[in-house]
Coordinates of C-alpha atoms in Angstrom, one line a residue:
X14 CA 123.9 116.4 149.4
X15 CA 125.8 118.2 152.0
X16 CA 126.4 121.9 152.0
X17 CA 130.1 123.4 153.7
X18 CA 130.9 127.2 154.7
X19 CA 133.2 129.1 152.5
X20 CA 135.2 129.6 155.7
X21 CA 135.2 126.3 156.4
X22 CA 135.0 126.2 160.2
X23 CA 131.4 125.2 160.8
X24 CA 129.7 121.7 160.5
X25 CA 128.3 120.6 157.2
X26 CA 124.7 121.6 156.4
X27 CA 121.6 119.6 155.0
X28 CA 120.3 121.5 152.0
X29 CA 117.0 122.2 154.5
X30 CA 120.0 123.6 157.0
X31 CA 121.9 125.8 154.7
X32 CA 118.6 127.0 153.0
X33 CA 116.8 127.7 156.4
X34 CA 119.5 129.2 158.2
X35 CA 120.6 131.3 155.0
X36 CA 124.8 132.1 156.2
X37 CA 126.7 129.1 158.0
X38 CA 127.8 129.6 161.7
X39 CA 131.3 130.8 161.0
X40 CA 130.1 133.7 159.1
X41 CA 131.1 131.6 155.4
X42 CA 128.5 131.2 152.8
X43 CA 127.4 127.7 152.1
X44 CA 128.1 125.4 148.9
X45 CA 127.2 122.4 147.8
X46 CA 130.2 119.4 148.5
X47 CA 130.1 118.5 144.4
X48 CA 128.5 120.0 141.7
X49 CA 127.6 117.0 139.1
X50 CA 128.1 117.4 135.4
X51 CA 125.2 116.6 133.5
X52 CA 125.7 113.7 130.9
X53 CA 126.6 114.2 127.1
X54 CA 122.9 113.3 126.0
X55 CA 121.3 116.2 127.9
X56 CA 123.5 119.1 125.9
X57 CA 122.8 117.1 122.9
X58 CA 118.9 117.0 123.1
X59 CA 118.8 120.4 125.3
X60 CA 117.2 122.7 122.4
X61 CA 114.4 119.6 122.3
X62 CA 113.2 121.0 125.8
X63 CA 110.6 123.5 127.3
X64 CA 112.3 125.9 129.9
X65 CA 110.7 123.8 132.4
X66 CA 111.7 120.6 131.3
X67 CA 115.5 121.5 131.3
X68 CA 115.3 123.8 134.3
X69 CA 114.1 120.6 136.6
X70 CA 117.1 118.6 135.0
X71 CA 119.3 121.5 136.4
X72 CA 117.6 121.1 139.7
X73 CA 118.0 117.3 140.0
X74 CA 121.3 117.8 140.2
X75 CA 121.5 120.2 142.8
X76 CA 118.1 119.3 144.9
X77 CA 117.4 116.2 143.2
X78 CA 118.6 114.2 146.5
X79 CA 117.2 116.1 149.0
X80 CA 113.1 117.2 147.7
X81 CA 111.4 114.2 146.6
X82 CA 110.5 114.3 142.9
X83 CA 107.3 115.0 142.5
X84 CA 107.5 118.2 144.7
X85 CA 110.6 119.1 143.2
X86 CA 109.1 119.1 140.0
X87 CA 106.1 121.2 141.1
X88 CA 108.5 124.0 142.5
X89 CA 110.4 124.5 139.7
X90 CA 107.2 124.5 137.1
X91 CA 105.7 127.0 139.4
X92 CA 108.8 128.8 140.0
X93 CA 109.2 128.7 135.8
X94 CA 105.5 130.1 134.5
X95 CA 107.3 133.1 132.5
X96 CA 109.7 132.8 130.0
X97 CA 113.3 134.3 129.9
X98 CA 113.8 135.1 125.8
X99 CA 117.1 135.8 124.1
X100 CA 116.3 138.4 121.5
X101 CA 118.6 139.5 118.5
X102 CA 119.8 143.1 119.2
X103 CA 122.5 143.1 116.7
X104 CA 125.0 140.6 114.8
X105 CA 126.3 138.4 117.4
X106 CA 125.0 140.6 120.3
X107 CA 122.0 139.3 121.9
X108 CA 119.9 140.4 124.9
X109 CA 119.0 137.5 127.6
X110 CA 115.7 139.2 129.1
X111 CA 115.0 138.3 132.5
X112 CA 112.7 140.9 133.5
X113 CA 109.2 138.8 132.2
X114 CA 108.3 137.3 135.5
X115 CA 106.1 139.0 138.3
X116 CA 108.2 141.7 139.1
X117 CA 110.2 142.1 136.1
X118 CA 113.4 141.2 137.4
X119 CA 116.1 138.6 137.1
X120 CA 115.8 138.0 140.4
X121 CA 112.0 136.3 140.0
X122 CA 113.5 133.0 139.4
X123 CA 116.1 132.6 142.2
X124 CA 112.9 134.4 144.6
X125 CA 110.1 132.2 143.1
X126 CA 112.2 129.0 144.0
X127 CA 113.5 130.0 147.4
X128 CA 109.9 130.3 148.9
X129 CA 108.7 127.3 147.3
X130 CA 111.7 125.5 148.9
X131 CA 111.3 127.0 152.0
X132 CA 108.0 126.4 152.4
X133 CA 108.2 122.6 151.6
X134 CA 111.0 122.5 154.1
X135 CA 108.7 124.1 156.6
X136 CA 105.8 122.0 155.8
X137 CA 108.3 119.0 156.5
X138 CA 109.7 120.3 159.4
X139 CA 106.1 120.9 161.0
X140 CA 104.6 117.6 160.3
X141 CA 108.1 116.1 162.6
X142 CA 108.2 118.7 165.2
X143 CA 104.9 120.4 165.8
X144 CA 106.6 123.3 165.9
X145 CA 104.7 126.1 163.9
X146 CA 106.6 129.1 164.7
X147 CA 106.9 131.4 162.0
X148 CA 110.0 131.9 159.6
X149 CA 111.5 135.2 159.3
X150 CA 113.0 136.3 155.8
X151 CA 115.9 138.9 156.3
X152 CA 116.4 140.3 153.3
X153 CA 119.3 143.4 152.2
X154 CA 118.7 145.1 148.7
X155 CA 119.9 147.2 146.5
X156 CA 116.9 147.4 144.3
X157 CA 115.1 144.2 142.8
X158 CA 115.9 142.2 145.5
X159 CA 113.7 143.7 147.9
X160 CA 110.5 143.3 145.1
X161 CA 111.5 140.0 143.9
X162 CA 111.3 138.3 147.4
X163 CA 108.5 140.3 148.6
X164 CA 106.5 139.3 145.8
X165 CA 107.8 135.7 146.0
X166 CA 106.9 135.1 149.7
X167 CA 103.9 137.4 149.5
X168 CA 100.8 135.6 151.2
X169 CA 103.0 132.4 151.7
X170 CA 101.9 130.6 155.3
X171 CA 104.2 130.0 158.0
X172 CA 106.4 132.8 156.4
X173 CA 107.3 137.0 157.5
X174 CA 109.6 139.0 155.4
X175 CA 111.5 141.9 156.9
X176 CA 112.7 144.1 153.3
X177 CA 115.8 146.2 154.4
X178 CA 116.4 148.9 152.0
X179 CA 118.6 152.0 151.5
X180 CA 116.5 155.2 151.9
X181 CA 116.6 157.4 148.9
X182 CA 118.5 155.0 146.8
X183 CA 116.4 153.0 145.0
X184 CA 113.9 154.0 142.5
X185 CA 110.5 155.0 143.1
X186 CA 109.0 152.2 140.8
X187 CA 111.3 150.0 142.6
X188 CA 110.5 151.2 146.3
X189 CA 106.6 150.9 145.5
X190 CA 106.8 146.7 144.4
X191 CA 107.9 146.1 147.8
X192 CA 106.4 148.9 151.0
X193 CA 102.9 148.7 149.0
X194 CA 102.1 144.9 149.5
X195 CA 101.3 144.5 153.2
X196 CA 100.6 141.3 154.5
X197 CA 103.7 139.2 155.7
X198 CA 105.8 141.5 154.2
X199 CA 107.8 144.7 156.0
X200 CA 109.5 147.5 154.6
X201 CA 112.3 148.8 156.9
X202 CA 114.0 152.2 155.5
X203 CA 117.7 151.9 156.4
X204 CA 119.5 155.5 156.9
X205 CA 122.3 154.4 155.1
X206 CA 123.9 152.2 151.6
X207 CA 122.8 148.9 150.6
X208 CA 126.0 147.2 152.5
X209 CA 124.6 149.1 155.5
X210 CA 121.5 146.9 155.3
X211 CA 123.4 144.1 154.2
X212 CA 125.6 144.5 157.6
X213 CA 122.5 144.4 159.4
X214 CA 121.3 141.2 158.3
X215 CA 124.2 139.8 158.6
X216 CA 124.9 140.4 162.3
X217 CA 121.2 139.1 162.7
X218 CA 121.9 136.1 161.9
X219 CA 125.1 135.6 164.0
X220 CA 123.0 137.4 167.8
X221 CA 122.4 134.5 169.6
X222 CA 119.7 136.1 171.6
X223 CA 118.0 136.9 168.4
X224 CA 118.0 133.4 166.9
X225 CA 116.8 132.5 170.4
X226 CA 113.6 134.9 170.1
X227 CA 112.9 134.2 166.4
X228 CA 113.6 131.9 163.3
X229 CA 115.6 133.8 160.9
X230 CA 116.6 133.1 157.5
X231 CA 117.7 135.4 154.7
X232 CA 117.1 135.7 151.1
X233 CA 119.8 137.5 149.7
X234 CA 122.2 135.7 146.8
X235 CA 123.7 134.3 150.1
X236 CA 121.0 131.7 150.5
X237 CA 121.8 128.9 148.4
X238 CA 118.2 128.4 147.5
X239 CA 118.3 131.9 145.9
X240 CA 121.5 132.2 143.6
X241 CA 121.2 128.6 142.5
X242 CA 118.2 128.5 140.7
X243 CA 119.4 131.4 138.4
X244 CA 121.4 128.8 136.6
X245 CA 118.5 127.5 134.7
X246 CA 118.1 130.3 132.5
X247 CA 121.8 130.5 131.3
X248 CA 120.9 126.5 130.2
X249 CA 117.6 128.5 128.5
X250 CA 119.5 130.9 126.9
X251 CA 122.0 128.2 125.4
X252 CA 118.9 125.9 124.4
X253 CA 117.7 129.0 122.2
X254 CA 121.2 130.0 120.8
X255 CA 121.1 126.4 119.7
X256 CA 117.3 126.5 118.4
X257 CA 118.0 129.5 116.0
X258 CA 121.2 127.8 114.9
X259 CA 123.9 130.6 115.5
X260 CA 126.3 128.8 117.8
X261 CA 129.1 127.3 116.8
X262 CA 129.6 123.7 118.5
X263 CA 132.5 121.3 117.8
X264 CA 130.6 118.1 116.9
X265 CA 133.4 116.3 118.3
X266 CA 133.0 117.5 122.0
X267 CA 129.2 119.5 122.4
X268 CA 130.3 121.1 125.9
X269 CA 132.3 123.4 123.7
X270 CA 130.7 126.3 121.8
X271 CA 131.8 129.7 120.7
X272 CA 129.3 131.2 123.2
X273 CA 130.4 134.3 125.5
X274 CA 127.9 135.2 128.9
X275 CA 128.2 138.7 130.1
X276 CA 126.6 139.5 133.4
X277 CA 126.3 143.3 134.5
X278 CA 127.1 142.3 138.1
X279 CA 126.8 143.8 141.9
X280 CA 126.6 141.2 145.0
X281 CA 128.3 138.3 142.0
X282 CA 125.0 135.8 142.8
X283 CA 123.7 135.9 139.2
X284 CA 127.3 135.6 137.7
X285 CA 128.1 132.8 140.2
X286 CA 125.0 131.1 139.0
X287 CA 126.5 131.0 135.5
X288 CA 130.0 129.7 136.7
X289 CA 128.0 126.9 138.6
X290 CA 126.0 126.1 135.4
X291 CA 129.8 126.1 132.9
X292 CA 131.0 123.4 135.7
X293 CA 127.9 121.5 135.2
X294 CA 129.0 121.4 131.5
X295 CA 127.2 124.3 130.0
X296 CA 128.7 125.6 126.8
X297 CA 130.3 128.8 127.7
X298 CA 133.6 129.2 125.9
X299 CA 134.1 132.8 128.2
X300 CA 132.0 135.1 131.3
X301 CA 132.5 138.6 131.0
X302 CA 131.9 140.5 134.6
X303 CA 130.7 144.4 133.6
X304 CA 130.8 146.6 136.8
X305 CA 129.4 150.4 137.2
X306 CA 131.9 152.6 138.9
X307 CA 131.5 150.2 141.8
X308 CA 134.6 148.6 140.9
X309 CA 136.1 145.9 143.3
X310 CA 136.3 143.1 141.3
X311 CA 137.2 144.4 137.9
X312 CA 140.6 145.5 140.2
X313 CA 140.8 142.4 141.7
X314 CA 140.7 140.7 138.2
X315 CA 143.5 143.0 137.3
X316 CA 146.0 142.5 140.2
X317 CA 144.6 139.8 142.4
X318 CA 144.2 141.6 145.3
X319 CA 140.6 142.2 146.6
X320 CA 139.9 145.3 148.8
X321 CA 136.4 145.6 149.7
X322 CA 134.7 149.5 149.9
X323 CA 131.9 151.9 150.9
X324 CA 129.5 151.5 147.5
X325 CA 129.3 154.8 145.5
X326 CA 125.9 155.1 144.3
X327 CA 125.2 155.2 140.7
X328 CA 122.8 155.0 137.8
X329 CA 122.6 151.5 137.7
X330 CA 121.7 151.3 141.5
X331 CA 121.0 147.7 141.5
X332 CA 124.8 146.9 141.4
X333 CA 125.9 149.5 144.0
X334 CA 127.5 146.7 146.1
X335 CA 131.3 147.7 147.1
X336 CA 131.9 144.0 149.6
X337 CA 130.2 141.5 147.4
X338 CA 129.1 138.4 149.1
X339 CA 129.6 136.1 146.3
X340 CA 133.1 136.8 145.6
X341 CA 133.5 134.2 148.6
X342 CA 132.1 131.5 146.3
X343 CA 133.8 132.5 143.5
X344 CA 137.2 132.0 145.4
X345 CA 135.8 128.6 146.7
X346 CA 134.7 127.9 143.1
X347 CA 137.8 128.2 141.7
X348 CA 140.6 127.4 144.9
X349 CA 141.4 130.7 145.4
X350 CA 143.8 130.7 142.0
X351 CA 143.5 134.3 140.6
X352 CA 144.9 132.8 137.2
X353 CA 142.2 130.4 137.0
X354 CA 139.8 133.1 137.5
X355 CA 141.0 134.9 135.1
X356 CA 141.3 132.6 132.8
X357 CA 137.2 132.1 132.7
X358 CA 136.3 135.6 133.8
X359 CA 137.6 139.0 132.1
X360 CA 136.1 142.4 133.7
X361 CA 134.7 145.8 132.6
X362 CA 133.5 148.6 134.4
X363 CA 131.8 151.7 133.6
X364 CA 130.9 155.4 135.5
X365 CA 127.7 156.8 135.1
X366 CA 128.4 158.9 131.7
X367 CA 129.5 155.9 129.8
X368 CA 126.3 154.2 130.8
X369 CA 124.1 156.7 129.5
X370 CA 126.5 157.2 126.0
X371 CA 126.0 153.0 126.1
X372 CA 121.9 153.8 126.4
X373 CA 121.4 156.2 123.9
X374 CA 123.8 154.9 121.3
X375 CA 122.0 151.1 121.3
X376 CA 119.0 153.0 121.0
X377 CA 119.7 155.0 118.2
X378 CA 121.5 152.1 116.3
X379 CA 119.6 149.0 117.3
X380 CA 116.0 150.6 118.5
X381 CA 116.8 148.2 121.7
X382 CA 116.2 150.1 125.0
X383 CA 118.6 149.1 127.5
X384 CA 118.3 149.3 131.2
X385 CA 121.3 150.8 133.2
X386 CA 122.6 147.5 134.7
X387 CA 121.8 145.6 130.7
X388 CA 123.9 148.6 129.3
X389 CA 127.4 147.8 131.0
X390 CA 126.9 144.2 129.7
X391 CA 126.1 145.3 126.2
X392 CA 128.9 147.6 126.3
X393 CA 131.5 145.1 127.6
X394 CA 130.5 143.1 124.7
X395 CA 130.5 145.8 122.5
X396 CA 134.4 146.1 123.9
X397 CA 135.5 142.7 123.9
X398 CA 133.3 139.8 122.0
X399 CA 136.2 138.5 119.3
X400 CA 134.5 138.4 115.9
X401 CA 134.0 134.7 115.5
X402 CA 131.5 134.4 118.8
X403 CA 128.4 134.8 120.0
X404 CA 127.8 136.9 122.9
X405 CA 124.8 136.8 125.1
X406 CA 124.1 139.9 127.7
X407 CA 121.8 139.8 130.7
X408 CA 119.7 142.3 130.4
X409 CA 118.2 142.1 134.6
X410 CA 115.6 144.7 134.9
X411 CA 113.0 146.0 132.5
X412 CA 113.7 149.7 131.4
X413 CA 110.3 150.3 132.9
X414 CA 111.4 149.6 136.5
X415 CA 114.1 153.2 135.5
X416 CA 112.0 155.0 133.7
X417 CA 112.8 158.7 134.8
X418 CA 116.2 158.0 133.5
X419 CA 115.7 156.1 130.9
X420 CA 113.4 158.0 129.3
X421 CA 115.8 161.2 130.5
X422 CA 118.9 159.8 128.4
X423 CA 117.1 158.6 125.5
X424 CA 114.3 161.7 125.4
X425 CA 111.7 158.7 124.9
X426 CA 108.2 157.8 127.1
X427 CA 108.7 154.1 128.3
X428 CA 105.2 152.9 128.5
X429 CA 104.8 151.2 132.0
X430 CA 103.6 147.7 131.9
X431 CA 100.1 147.0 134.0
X432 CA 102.2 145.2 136.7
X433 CA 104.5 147.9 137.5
X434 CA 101.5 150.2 137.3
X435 CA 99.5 148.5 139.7
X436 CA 102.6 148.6 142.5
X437 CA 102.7 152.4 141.8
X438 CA 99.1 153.0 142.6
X439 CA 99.6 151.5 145.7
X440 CA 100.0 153.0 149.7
X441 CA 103.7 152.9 151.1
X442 CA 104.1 151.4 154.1
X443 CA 107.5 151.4 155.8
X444 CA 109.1 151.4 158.8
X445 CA 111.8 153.6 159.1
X446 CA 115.0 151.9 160.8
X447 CA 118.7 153.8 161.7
X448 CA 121.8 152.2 160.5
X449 CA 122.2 150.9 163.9
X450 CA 122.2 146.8 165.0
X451 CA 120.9 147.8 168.2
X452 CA 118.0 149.2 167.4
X453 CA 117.2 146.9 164.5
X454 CA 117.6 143.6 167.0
X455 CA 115.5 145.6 169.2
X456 CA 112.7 145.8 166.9
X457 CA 112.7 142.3 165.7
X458 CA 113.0 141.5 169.2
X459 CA 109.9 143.2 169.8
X460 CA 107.5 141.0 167.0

């Protein structure tokens, strides 16, 4: 399959292209030139599958033509050894939990794959060139990001990852799963927000000198190899709805359901994940967007013009995004019709008090403990789900990964799970970096 930029002035990419070179030439973000529906008898049967078994019918049809089958088939299984469980947390409201993987973090899934990919394409690229220069991994985050790729690439041959991350902004739980590991994996501490680092990468990849000196790549929800894979465990989540026999589904047509998909959202990868998945033919009758106070494209949603600004940081850091790269495939998704985007999409958003009255008043009703980013979802729904559907939330990040605040709002002691634990007890190691290209080239120049 051939990828194309969202700006649509550069050349059309290989899938090895697109995922190796991370942004397309002209600045756009790559997607794929169709996205296949998935046949009748797949929806029909889906609850009959393991999260494994689904996920690599997902993948066939968006890899399935370029990574032979076999190997395709051993990256997602090994992407896919944790489960992603929807769990009850009160009538009609249920919590997708995505933070059961290594790092306890949605973005596991979309990081797990992304080096496995990578590093088949590298292998491949090798055994036809002879050319064993490293790759480089730039990678902007917010917050999980940073841990999720680190961990993902950590120890992986042929690959370096440079983690660019704003200093004092992200948690201390969060900031020790990514400068502890060592390795081939850097910690660079940005003097500025997470678009700041974001910039920084992005400039990177457009310095010709740079790409000269080294082989760059990025693994940010910009890399098609990282926000695609997060479309498997929305098919999950709808195989379990299914299993325990809550959905609604017209026997007549089964791509229809009564099933609503909230995503707290920042950068729009995970959510765009989802859209992908509903044009595959996923069940998903609505998507519900649920902001913080960083709240572009709530207004967007409610007058169709997008202005892009300076992130304000909150309590639910990992979605302190104020230019959010996927809204460019959103657009693209959709041919740039506002009312078709609202049609599919409706918005919240939510300032830090609202979040914590969110936190403690599922606790004290449900005994669920949410996470900042999991409690605008459950609140959206709480606000809009109509009483005859289900509504699934993604709950992103364990509560662990937050717990000074958590445990702050709801005047509870988290315990830490062993893997976070382990991070914590670790050394950091990071190199501290301006907000300033310049300098940045310069040091990658100098590796």
């Amino acid at each position: 399959m051939k990828y194309y930029s969202t700006n649509h002035n550069a050349p059309e990419a290989s899938l090895r292209v697109a995922v190796e070179r991370g942004l397309a030439p002209d600045r756009g973000l790559y997607m794929p030139e169709q996205i296949k529906r998935l046949p009748r008898e797949f929806f029909e049967h889906i609850d009959e599958l393991s999260f494994q078994e689904l996920s690599l019918e997902v993948a066939k049809a968006f890899f399935g033509d370029d990574v032979e089958p076999d190997a395709l088939k051993r990256i997602v299984y090994d992407t896919l050894s944790f489960d992603t469980p929807v769990v009850k947390v009160e009538n009609n409201i249920y919590a997708l939990e995505l933070f059961h993987g290594p790092t306890l973090a949605f973005k596991d899934v979309g990081a797990r794959f992304m080096a496995r990919l990578l590093q088949y394409f590298i292998r491949k690229d090798q055994e036809k060139t002879g050319d064993h220069r490293l790759v480089n991994v730039l990678v902007a985050t917010s917050g999980d990001t940073g841990s999720a790729v680190a961990n993902g690439f950590l120890g992986v041959d042929g690959i370096h990852v440079y983690v660019l991350y704003p200093k004092g902004k992200v948690s201390r739980i969060q900031e020790s799963q990514f400068t502890t590991l060592g390795q081939n994996i850097t910690a660079l501490e940005v003097d500025g927000v997470f678009d700041d680092c974001q910039a920084l990468v992005k400039n990177a990849f457009m310095d010709k000198a740079l790409n000269e000196h080294m082989v760059l790549t990025s693994a940010n929800s910009i890399n098609v190899a990282r926000f695609l894979p997060q479309a498997f465990y929305y098919f999950n989540a709808y195989a379990q709805l299914k299993r325990m026999g809550v959905l609604t589904i017209d026997d007549s047509d089964p791509i229809r359901s009564n099933l609503v998909v909230c995503v707290p959202s920042g950068n729009f990868g995970n959510i765009t994940a989802g859209l992908f998945g509903a044009h595959m033919g996923l069940p998903v009758s609505h998507f519900i967007a649920a902001n913080n106070a960083n709240d572009v494209f709530f207004n967007y949603l409610q007058t169709g013009e997008y202005h892009p600004m300076a992130s304000k940081q909150t309590l639910a850091n990992a979605m302190d995004v104020g230019a959010p790269s996927n809204f460019a495939r959103i657009l693209d998704l959709y041919g740039n019709s506002w009312e078709a985007i609202r049609k599919d999409i409706s918005g919240a958003t939510y300032p830090d008090d609202r979040i914590r009255q969110t936190m403690k008043a599922c606790y004290e009703s449900t005994g669920y403990v949410l996470d900042p980013h999991g409690a605008c979802g459950y609140q959206a729904l709480k606000e809009q789900l109509p009483n005859d559907r289900i509504g699934v939330f993604l709950e992103t990040a364990h509560p662990a990964k937050f717990k000074e605040k958590v445990d702050s709002i709801l005047g509870s002691n988290i315990a830490i799970p062993d893997r976070l634990a382990a991070f914590m007890r670790g050394k950091k190691q990071s190199v501290a970096m301006p907000n300033d290209f310049d300098q940045f080239k310069a040091y990658l120049m100098a590796q």
